Short mmCIF file of C-alpha atoms in Angstrom, two decimals:
data_model
loop_
_atom_site.label_atom_id
_atom_site.label_comp_id
_atom_site.label_asym_id
_atom_site.label_seq_id
_atom_site.Cartn_x
_atom_site.Cartn_y
_atom_site.Cartn_z
CA MET A 18 0.00 0.00 0.00
CA THR A 19 2.99 2.32 0.22
CA GLY A 20 4.83 3.82 -2.73
CA ALA A 21 3.63 4.92 -6.13
CA THR A 22 4.08 1.43 -7.59
CA ALA A 23 0.96 0.27 -5.76
CA TYR A 24 -1.19 2.62 -7.81
CA PRO A 25 -2.95 1.55 -11.00
CA ARG A 26 -1.10 2.91 -14.02
CA GLN A 27 -4.26 4.51 -15.34
CA TRP A 28 -5.47 5.83 -12.00
CA TRP A 29 -7.66 8.42 -13.71
CA LYS A 30 -9.84 5.62 -15.07
CA THR A 31 -10.65 4.29 -11.60
CA PRO A 32 -14.14 4.71 -10.11
CA ALA A 33 -12.67 6.84 -7.30
CA ALA A 34 -11.25 9.29 -9.84
CA ARG A 35 -14.52 9.44 -11.77
CA GLU A 36 -16.44 10.09 -8.56
CA GLY A 37 -13.94 12.80 -7.67
CA LEU A 38 -14.38 14.53 -11.02
CA ALA A 39 -18.16 14.41 -10.71
CA VAL A 40 -18.19 15.78 -7.16
CA GLY A 41 -15.61 18.39 -8.17
CA LEU A 42 -18.14 19.78 -10.63
CA VAL A 43 -20.18 20.87 -7.59
CA GLY A 44 -17.62 23.68 -7.48
CA LEU A 45 -19.57 25.39 -10.26
CA TYR A 46 -21.58 27.11 -7.56
CA GLY A 47 -18.48 29.18 -6.89
CA VAL A 48 -20.24 31.56 -9.28
CA SER A 49 -22.75 32.30 -6.49
CA ALA A 50 -19.90 32.80 -4.01
CA GLY A 51 -18.29 35.33 -6.33
CA ALA A 52 -21.52 37.24 -6.91
CA LEU A 53 -22.48 37.25 -3.21
CA GLY A 54 -18.98 38.30 -2.10
CA VAL A 55 -19.06 41.37 -4.30
CA ALA A 56 -22.70 42.07 -3.41
CA ALA A 57 -21.70 42.05 0.27
CA GLY A 58 -19.23 44.85 -0.40
CA LEU A 59 -15.97 42.92 -0.88
CA SER A 60 -13.76 43.84 -3.85
CA VAL A 61 -13.09 41.26 -6.56
CA ALA A 62 -9.59 40.79 -5.08
CA GLN A 63 -10.94 40.25 -1.55
CA THR A 64 -13.55 37.79 -2.83
CA MET A 65 -10.88 35.88 -4.74
CA LEU A 66 -8.64 35.77 -1.69
CA THR A 67 -11.41 34.06 0.29
CA SER A 68 -11.91 31.44 -2.44
CA LEU A 69 -8.18 30.80 -2.80
CA LEU A 70 -7.11 30.88 0.82
CA LEU A 71 -10.17 30.41 3.04
CA PHE A 72 -11.50 27.81 0.56
CA SER A 73 -14.51 26.51 2.47
CA GLY A 74 -17.85 27.39 0.90
CA GLY A 75 -20.00 27.59 4.03
CA SER A 76 -17.51 29.81 5.85
CA GLN A 77 -17.20 32.07 2.81
CA PHE A 78 -20.96 32.51 2.53
CA ALA A 79 -21.12 33.18 6.28
CA PHE A 80 -18.40 35.83 6.06
CA TYR A 81 -20.11 37.57 3.12
CA GLY A 82 -23.47 37.33 4.87
CA VAL A 83 -22.40 39.05 8.08
CA ILE A 84 -20.45 41.75 6.21
CA GLY A 85 -23.29 42.25 3.72
CA THR A 86 -25.85 43.01 6.42
CA GLY A 87 -23.54 45.66 7.87
CA GLY A 88 -22.23 43.38 10.58
CA ASN A 89 -19.13 43.81 12.69
CA PRO A 90 -16.05 42.44 10.84
CA LEU A 91 -14.98 40.66 14.02
CA ALA A 92 -18.35 38.86 14.11
CA ALA A 93 -17.83 37.90 10.46
CA VAL A 94 -14.41 36.39 11.24
CA ALA A 95 -15.79 34.56 14.29
CA THR A 96 -18.79 33.13 12.41
CA SER A 97 -16.65 31.99 9.49
CA THR A 98 -14.09 30.38 11.81
CA LEU A 99 -16.63 28.58 13.99
CA LEU A 100 -18.34 27.25 10.88
CA GLY A 101 -14.97 25.96 9.65
CA LEU A 102 -14.15 24.04 12.84
CA ARG A 103 -15.60 20.87 11.34
CA ASN A 104 -12.78 20.90 8.77
CA GLY A 105 -10.37 20.35 11.67
CA PHE A 106 -12.21 17.18 12.60
CA TYR A 107 -12.23 16.00 8.99
CA GLY A 108 -8.46 16.53 9.02
CA LEU A 109 -8.13 14.25 12.02
CA GLN A 110 -9.77 11.39 10.11
CA LEU A 111 -8.06 12.17 6.81
CA SER A 112 -4.51 12.34 8.17
CA ARG A 113 -4.93 8.77 9.41
CA LEU A 114 -6.57 7.56 6.20
CA LEU A 115 -4.40 9.33 3.60
CA GLU A 116 -1.11 9.53 5.52
CA PRO A 117 0.16 12.45 3.38
CA LYS A 118 3.94 12.89 3.36
CA GLY A 119 6.20 15.89 2.68
CA TRP A 120 4.73 18.59 0.45
CA LEU A 121 1.45 16.68 0.20
CA ARG A 122 0.70 17.42 3.88
CA PRO A 123 -0.10 21.14 3.45
CA VAL A 124 -1.91 20.35 0.17
CA ALA A 125 -4.06 17.70 1.84
CA ALA A 126 -4.78 20.06 4.75
CA HIS A 127 -5.88 22.90 2.48
CA LEU A 128 -8.14 20.58 0.45
CA THR A 129 -9.81 19.25 3.61
CA ILE A 130 -13.49 20.26 3.22
CA ASP A 131 -16.91 18.57 3.10
CA GLU A 132 -16.77 17.22 -0.45
CA THR A 133 -13.23 15.83 -0.41
CA THR A 134 -13.81 14.20 2.99
CA ALA A 135 -17.08 12.63 1.82
CA VAL A 136 -15.42 11.11 -1.27
CA ALA A 137 -12.34 9.91 0.64
CA LEU A 138 -14.38 8.24 3.40
CA ALA A 139 -16.67 6.55 0.87
CA GLN A 140 -13.83 4.51 -0.73
CA GLU A 141 -13.03 0.91 0.17
CA THR A 142 -9.22 1.05 0.31
CA PRO A 143 -6.77 3.77 1.44
CA GLN A 144 -5.35 3.82 -2.10
CA ARG A 145 -8.76 4.60 -3.61
CA SER A 146 -9.35 7.14 -0.85
CA ARG A 147 -6.19 8.97 -1.87
CA ILE A 148 -7.15 9.00 -5.54
CA GLY A 149 -10.69 10.15 -4.71
CA PHE A 150 -9.54 12.81 -2.25
CA TYR A 151 -6.93 14.46 -4.46
CA VAL A 152 -8.96 14.30 -7.68
CA THR A 153 -11.98 15.84 -5.92
CA GLY A 154 -9.82 18.44 -4.19
CA VAL A 155 -7.86 19.62 -7.22
CA MET A 156 -10.96 19.63 -9.43
CA LEU A 157 -12.96 21.57 -6.83
CA PHE A 158 -10.18 24.06 -6.21
CA VAL A 159 -9.80 24.86 -9.91
CA VAL A 160 -13.54 24.99 -10.66
CA TRP A 161 -14.42 26.87 -7.46
CA ASN A 162 -11.83 29.59 -8.00
CA SER A 163 -12.48 30.10 -11.70
CA THR A 164 -16.24 30.31 -11.19
CA THR A 165 -15.77 32.64 -8.20
CA LEU A 166 -13.89 35.00 -10.51
CA VAL A 167 -16.68 34.83 -13.11
CA GLY A 168 -19.32 35.48 -10.43
CA ALA A 169 -17.37 38.33 -8.85
CA LEU A 170 -16.80 40.10 -12.18
CA ALA A 171 -20.45 39.61 -13.15
CA GLY A 172 -21.58 40.85 -9.73
CA GLU A 173 -19.46 43.94 -10.08
CA ALA A 174 -21.02 44.74 -13.44
CA MET A 175 -24.58 44.28 -12.16
CA GLY A 176 -25.05 47.21 -9.82
CA ASP A 177 -27.72 47.07 -7.08
CA PRO A 178 -27.59 43.45 -5.83
CA ARG A 179 -31.12 43.65 -4.38
CA ALA A 180 -32.63 44.31 -7.82
CA TYR A 181 -31.29 40.90 -8.86
CA GLY A 182 -32.48 39.22 -5.67
CA LEU A 183 -28.96 38.47 -4.51
CA ASP A 184 -29.98 39.03 -0.87
CA ALA A 185 -32.55 36.25 -1.31
CA ALA A 186 -29.85 34.13 -2.97
CA ALA A 187 -27.69 34.49 0.14
CA ALA A 188 -30.53 33.39 2.40
CA ALA A 189 -31.36 30.47 0.10
CA ALA A 190 -27.69 29.42 0.09
CA PHE A 191 -27.80 28.90 3.87
CA VAL A 192 -31.06 26.95 3.59
CA ALA A 193 -29.43 24.71 0.97
CA LEU A 194 -26.28 24.27 3.06
CA VAL A 195 -28.14 23.29 6.24
CA TRP A 196 -30.74 21.10 4.49
CA PRO A 197 -28.69 17.89 4.03
CA ARG A 198 -27.46 18.19 7.63
CA LEU A 199 -31.08 18.09 8.81
CA PHE A 200 -32.72 15.62 6.46
CA GLY A 201 -30.05 14.20 4.12
CA ARG A 202 -28.26 10.90 3.89
CA GLY A 203 -25.35 12.20 5.95
CA ALA A 204 -27.57 13.65 8.69
CA HIS A 205 -26.68 12.09 12.00
CA GLY A 206 -28.66 11.54 15.13
CA ARG A 207 -32.41 11.74 15.08
CA THR A 208 -33.70 14.87 16.74
CA GLY A 209 -30.39 16.61 17.56
CA PRO A 210 -29.86 18.61 14.36
CA ILE A 211 -33.52 19.67 14.02
CA ALA A 212 -33.76 20.73 17.67
CA THR A 213 -30.50 22.64 17.27
CA ALA A 214 -31.73 24.40 14.13
CA ALA A 215 -35.02 25.42 15.74
CA LEU A 216 -33.36 26.71 18.91
CA ALA A 217 -30.69 28.57 16.93
CA MET A 218 -33.34 30.35 14.86
CA ILE A 219 -35.34 31.36 17.94
CA LEU A 220 -32.24 32.62 19.80
CA THR A 221 -31.17 34.62 16.74
CA LEU A 222 -34.62 36.19 16.26
CA VAL A 223 -34.95 37.12 19.92
CA SER A 224 -31.44 38.52 20.37
CA ALA A 225 -31.16 40.41 17.05
CA PRO A 226 -32.87 43.67 18.16
CA PHE A 227 -30.54 43.95 21.18
CA THR A 228 -27.15 42.89 19.80
CA PRO A 229 -24.69 44.56 17.38
CA THR A 230 -25.36 43.27 13.84
CA GLY A 231 -23.64 39.93 13.30
CA VAL A 232 -23.44 39.03 16.97
CA GLU A 233 -26.97 37.54 16.93
CA VAL A 234 -25.56 34.71 14.78
CA LEU A 235 -23.10 33.85 17.56
CA VAL A 236 -25.94 33.93 20.10
CA GLY A 237 -27.82 31.47 17.86
CA ALA A 238 -24.72 29.26 17.70
CA THR A 239 -24.96 28.56 21.44
CA ALA A 240 -27.88 26.27 20.55
CA ALA A 241 -25.24 23.69 19.60
CA LEU A 242 -23.85 23.73 23.15
CA VAL A 243 -27.32 23.49 24.70
CA VAL A 244 -28.40 20.51 22.59
CA GLY A 245 -24.97 18.85 22.39
CA LEU A 246 -24.36 18.90 26.13
CA ARG A 247 -27.94 17.86 26.92
CA ASP A 248 -27.34 14.61 25.02
CA ARG A 249 -24.26 13.81 27.10
CA GLY A 250 -24.34 10.31 28.51
CA ARG A 251 -27.28 9.13 26.46
CA PRO A 252 -26.55 5.73 24.96
CA ASP A 253 -27.82 6.69 21.48
CA ALA A 254 -25.72 9.86 21.44
CA ALA A 255 -22.53 7.79 21.38
CA ALA A 256 -23.77 5.76 18.43
CA THR A 257 -23.97 8.75 16.10
CA GLU A 258 -21.17 9.60 13.68
CA PRO A 259 -20.69 13.24 14.50
CA THR A 260 -17.95 14.15 12.08
CA GLU A 261 -19.44 12.53 9.00
CA PRO A 262 -19.71 15.16 6.26
CA THR A 263 -22.77 15.54 4.11
CA GLU A 264 -22.29 15.44 0.39
CA ALA A 265 -22.67 18.36 -1.99
CA THR A 266 -22.07 21.06 0.58
CA ALA A 267 -18.92 23.05 1.02
CA MET B 17 -8.74 48.49 5.39
CA THR B 18 -10.69 46.86 8.23
CA LEU B 19 -12.31 44.63 5.61
CA TRP B 20 -8.91 43.54 4.27
CA ILE B 21 -7.80 42.63 7.80
CA ALA B 22 -11.01 40.67 8.34
CA VAL B 23 -10.64 38.83 5.00
CA ILE B 24 -7.04 37.89 5.77
CA ALA B 25 -7.81 36.92 9.38
CA ALA B 26 -10.74 34.70 8.34
CA SER B 27 -8.56 33.05 5.67
CA LEU B 28 -5.64 32.40 7.99
CA LEU B 29 -7.91 31.04 10.72
CA SER B 30 -9.50 28.69 8.20
CA LEU B 31 -6.06 27.46 7.14
CA ALA B 32 -5.00 27.10 10.78
CA THR B 33 -8.08 25.00 11.56
CA LYS B 34 -7.42 22.67 8.62
CA PHE B 35 -3.73 22.29 9.49
CA ALA B 36 -4.50 21.71 13.17
CA GLY B 37 -6.73 18.78 12.25
CA HIS B 38 -3.89 17.15 10.36
CA LEU B 39 -1.11 17.96 12.83
CA VAL B 40 -2.51 18.06 16.36
CA PRO B 41 -2.25 14.75 18.28
CA GLU B 42 -5.52 12.82 18.10
CA HIS B 43 -6.27 12.65 21.81
CA LEU B 44 -6.39 16.45 22.04
CA LEU B 45 -9.27 16.63 19.56
CA GLU B 46 -11.03 13.36 20.34
CA VAL B 47 -13.08 14.67 23.25
CA PRO B 48 -16.59 13.16 23.17
CA TRP B 49 -18.55 16.33 23.96
CA VAL B 50 -16.52 18.36 21.46
CA GLU B 51 -17.11 15.77 18.76
CA ARG B 52 -20.83 16.00 19.44
CA VAL B 53 -21.02 19.79 19.58
CA VAL B 54 -18.98 20.62 16.43
CA PRO B 55 -21.41 19.14 13.85
CA LEU B 56 -24.32 20.73 15.75
CA LEU B 57 -22.38 24.02 15.69
CA THR B 58 -22.43 23.85 11.89
CA VAL B 59 -26.21 23.34 11.94
CA ALA B 60 -26.75 26.13 14.50
CA LEU B 61 -24.65 28.71 12.62
CA LEU B 62 -26.22 27.95 9.24
CA SER B 63 -29.74 28.13 10.76
CA ALA B 64 -28.93 31.43 12.49
CA LEU B 65 -27.68 32.78 9.15
CA VAL B 66 -30.96 31.78 7.46
CA VAL B 67 -32.72 34.06 9.96
CA THR B 68 -30.36 37.04 9.63
CA GLN B 69 -30.19 36.82 5.83
CA GLY B 70 -33.84 36.07 5.23
CA PHE B 71 -36.04 37.41 7.98
CA LEU B 72 -34.43 40.46 9.64
CA ASP B 73 -34.53 44.12 8.61
CA THR B 74 -31.61 46.51 9.07
CA ASP B 75 -32.63 47.18 12.71
CA GLY B 76 -32.58 43.48 13.50
CA LEU B 77 -36.38 43.32 13.67
CA PRO B 78 -38.31 40.38 12.14
CA THR B 79 -39.73 41.13 8.71
CA LEU B 80 -41.32 39.34 5.76
CA ASP B 81 -40.23 40.65 2.36
CA PRO B 82 -39.37 39.14 -1.07
CA ARG B 83 -36.44 37.30 0.51
CA ALA B 84 -38.93 35.12 2.41
CA ALA B 85 -40.61 34.20 -0.87
CA GLY B 86 -37.18 33.27 -2.23
CA ILE B 87 -36.63 31.00 0.77
CA GLY B 88 -40.04 29.40 0.20
CA VAL B 89 -39.06 28.59 -3.38
CA ALA B 90 -35.71 27.27 -2.16
CA VAL B 91 -37.40 24.85 0.26
CA VAL B 92 -39.69 23.51 -2.46
CA LEU B 93 -36.70 23.01 -4.79
CA LEU B 94 -34.73 21.24 -2.05
CA LEU B 95 -37.67 18.90 -1.49
CA LEU B 96 -37.49 18.18 -5.23
CA ARG B 97 -33.74 17.50 -4.83
CA ALA B 98 -32.68 20.34 -7.11
CA PRO B 99 -28.92 21.10 -7.18
CA PHE B 100 -27.50 23.93 -5.07
CA ILE B 101 -26.94 26.35 -7.93
CA VAL B 102 -30.54 25.97 -9.20
CA VAL B 103 -31.94 26.54 -5.69
CA VAL B 104 -29.92 29.72 -5.23
CA ALA B 105 -30.59 31.08 -8.73
CA LEU B 106 -34.37 30.56 -8.62
CA ALA B 107 -34.58 32.06 -5.11
CA ALA B 108 -32.87 35.16 -6.48
CA LEU B 109 -35.15 35.25 -9.51
CA THR B 110 -38.25 34.98 -7.27
CA ALA B 111 -37.20 37.95 -5.14
CA ALA B 112 -36.13 39.99 -8.17
CA LEU B 113 -39.44 39.43 -9.98
CA LEU B 114 -41.48 40.27 -6.85
CA ARG B 115 -39.59 43.56 -6.51
CA LEU B 116 -40.11 44.30 -10.18
CA TRP B 117 -43.89 43.78 -9.97
CA THR B 118 -44.64 45.39 -6.60
#
């Protein structure tokens, strides 16, 4: 299993590579990231920097969202970072599975997001996991960044983002990102995620009039602590797979 | 300038999180309550963002405007298993058309 000789000569014809290419195409929605970044008030360069360096769709949308509603930049950084914490837990699983060496370690770390983790964990052997992970990651990175640029340039040319419904697009993006975590194949636990979502929405609604813009999101985030710690010690809570990513979300 | 600092800070913190997962010894991250809270944290933040992006006005007060209609369309499309980009685009179109006609 070690060394390049163990790999099939035509690795790009393997099912893992094909799956990676298909999932990588999900990166086409980078066009919405580009448009929403610029609509939120970021420059094209700032939007591109988030796609290149932050490179985690959910966190990017969260950052644009808080900034776009006139929120505190510190709240935007905090929301984006908290939303990206799951990538750290994916990394824990992936470093064991992929065992990247040398220059591949920082590459593997940077490519550690929902889609790449989902493809890597779905393979039957570590070798196929590596093929699936890197094909998905490189494909996504290229597609995501090129479509972000297209979206950002288009967004800049459009003018008033509200006239094009881009504020509704931002809201819909969060609905689409949370959806598979509530009802999808990768959704874990039974009532936990739905209870968390409901409580988070209530806390956000109630605190919003009294908190600086952007901070109400962090108040809503405490729902995760309330529900997560409530389940402590329950036998069924241990049986869930908490760090399993859902597919087709970034 | 503040925005540049925020963009760079968010990017570096994202990188740091990803690298930490690969480099930090397992036992430091494998704490049962943390492993349970982190996925719920994702759900809580995304749900909170649905509220702030869809149902609040600039004063932080609850409101129903064309964005809510866009969200309604998004939910229907998600039930129909439409892809992300279609959901987002048609939600935008819904709000844009409502604003055009009202």
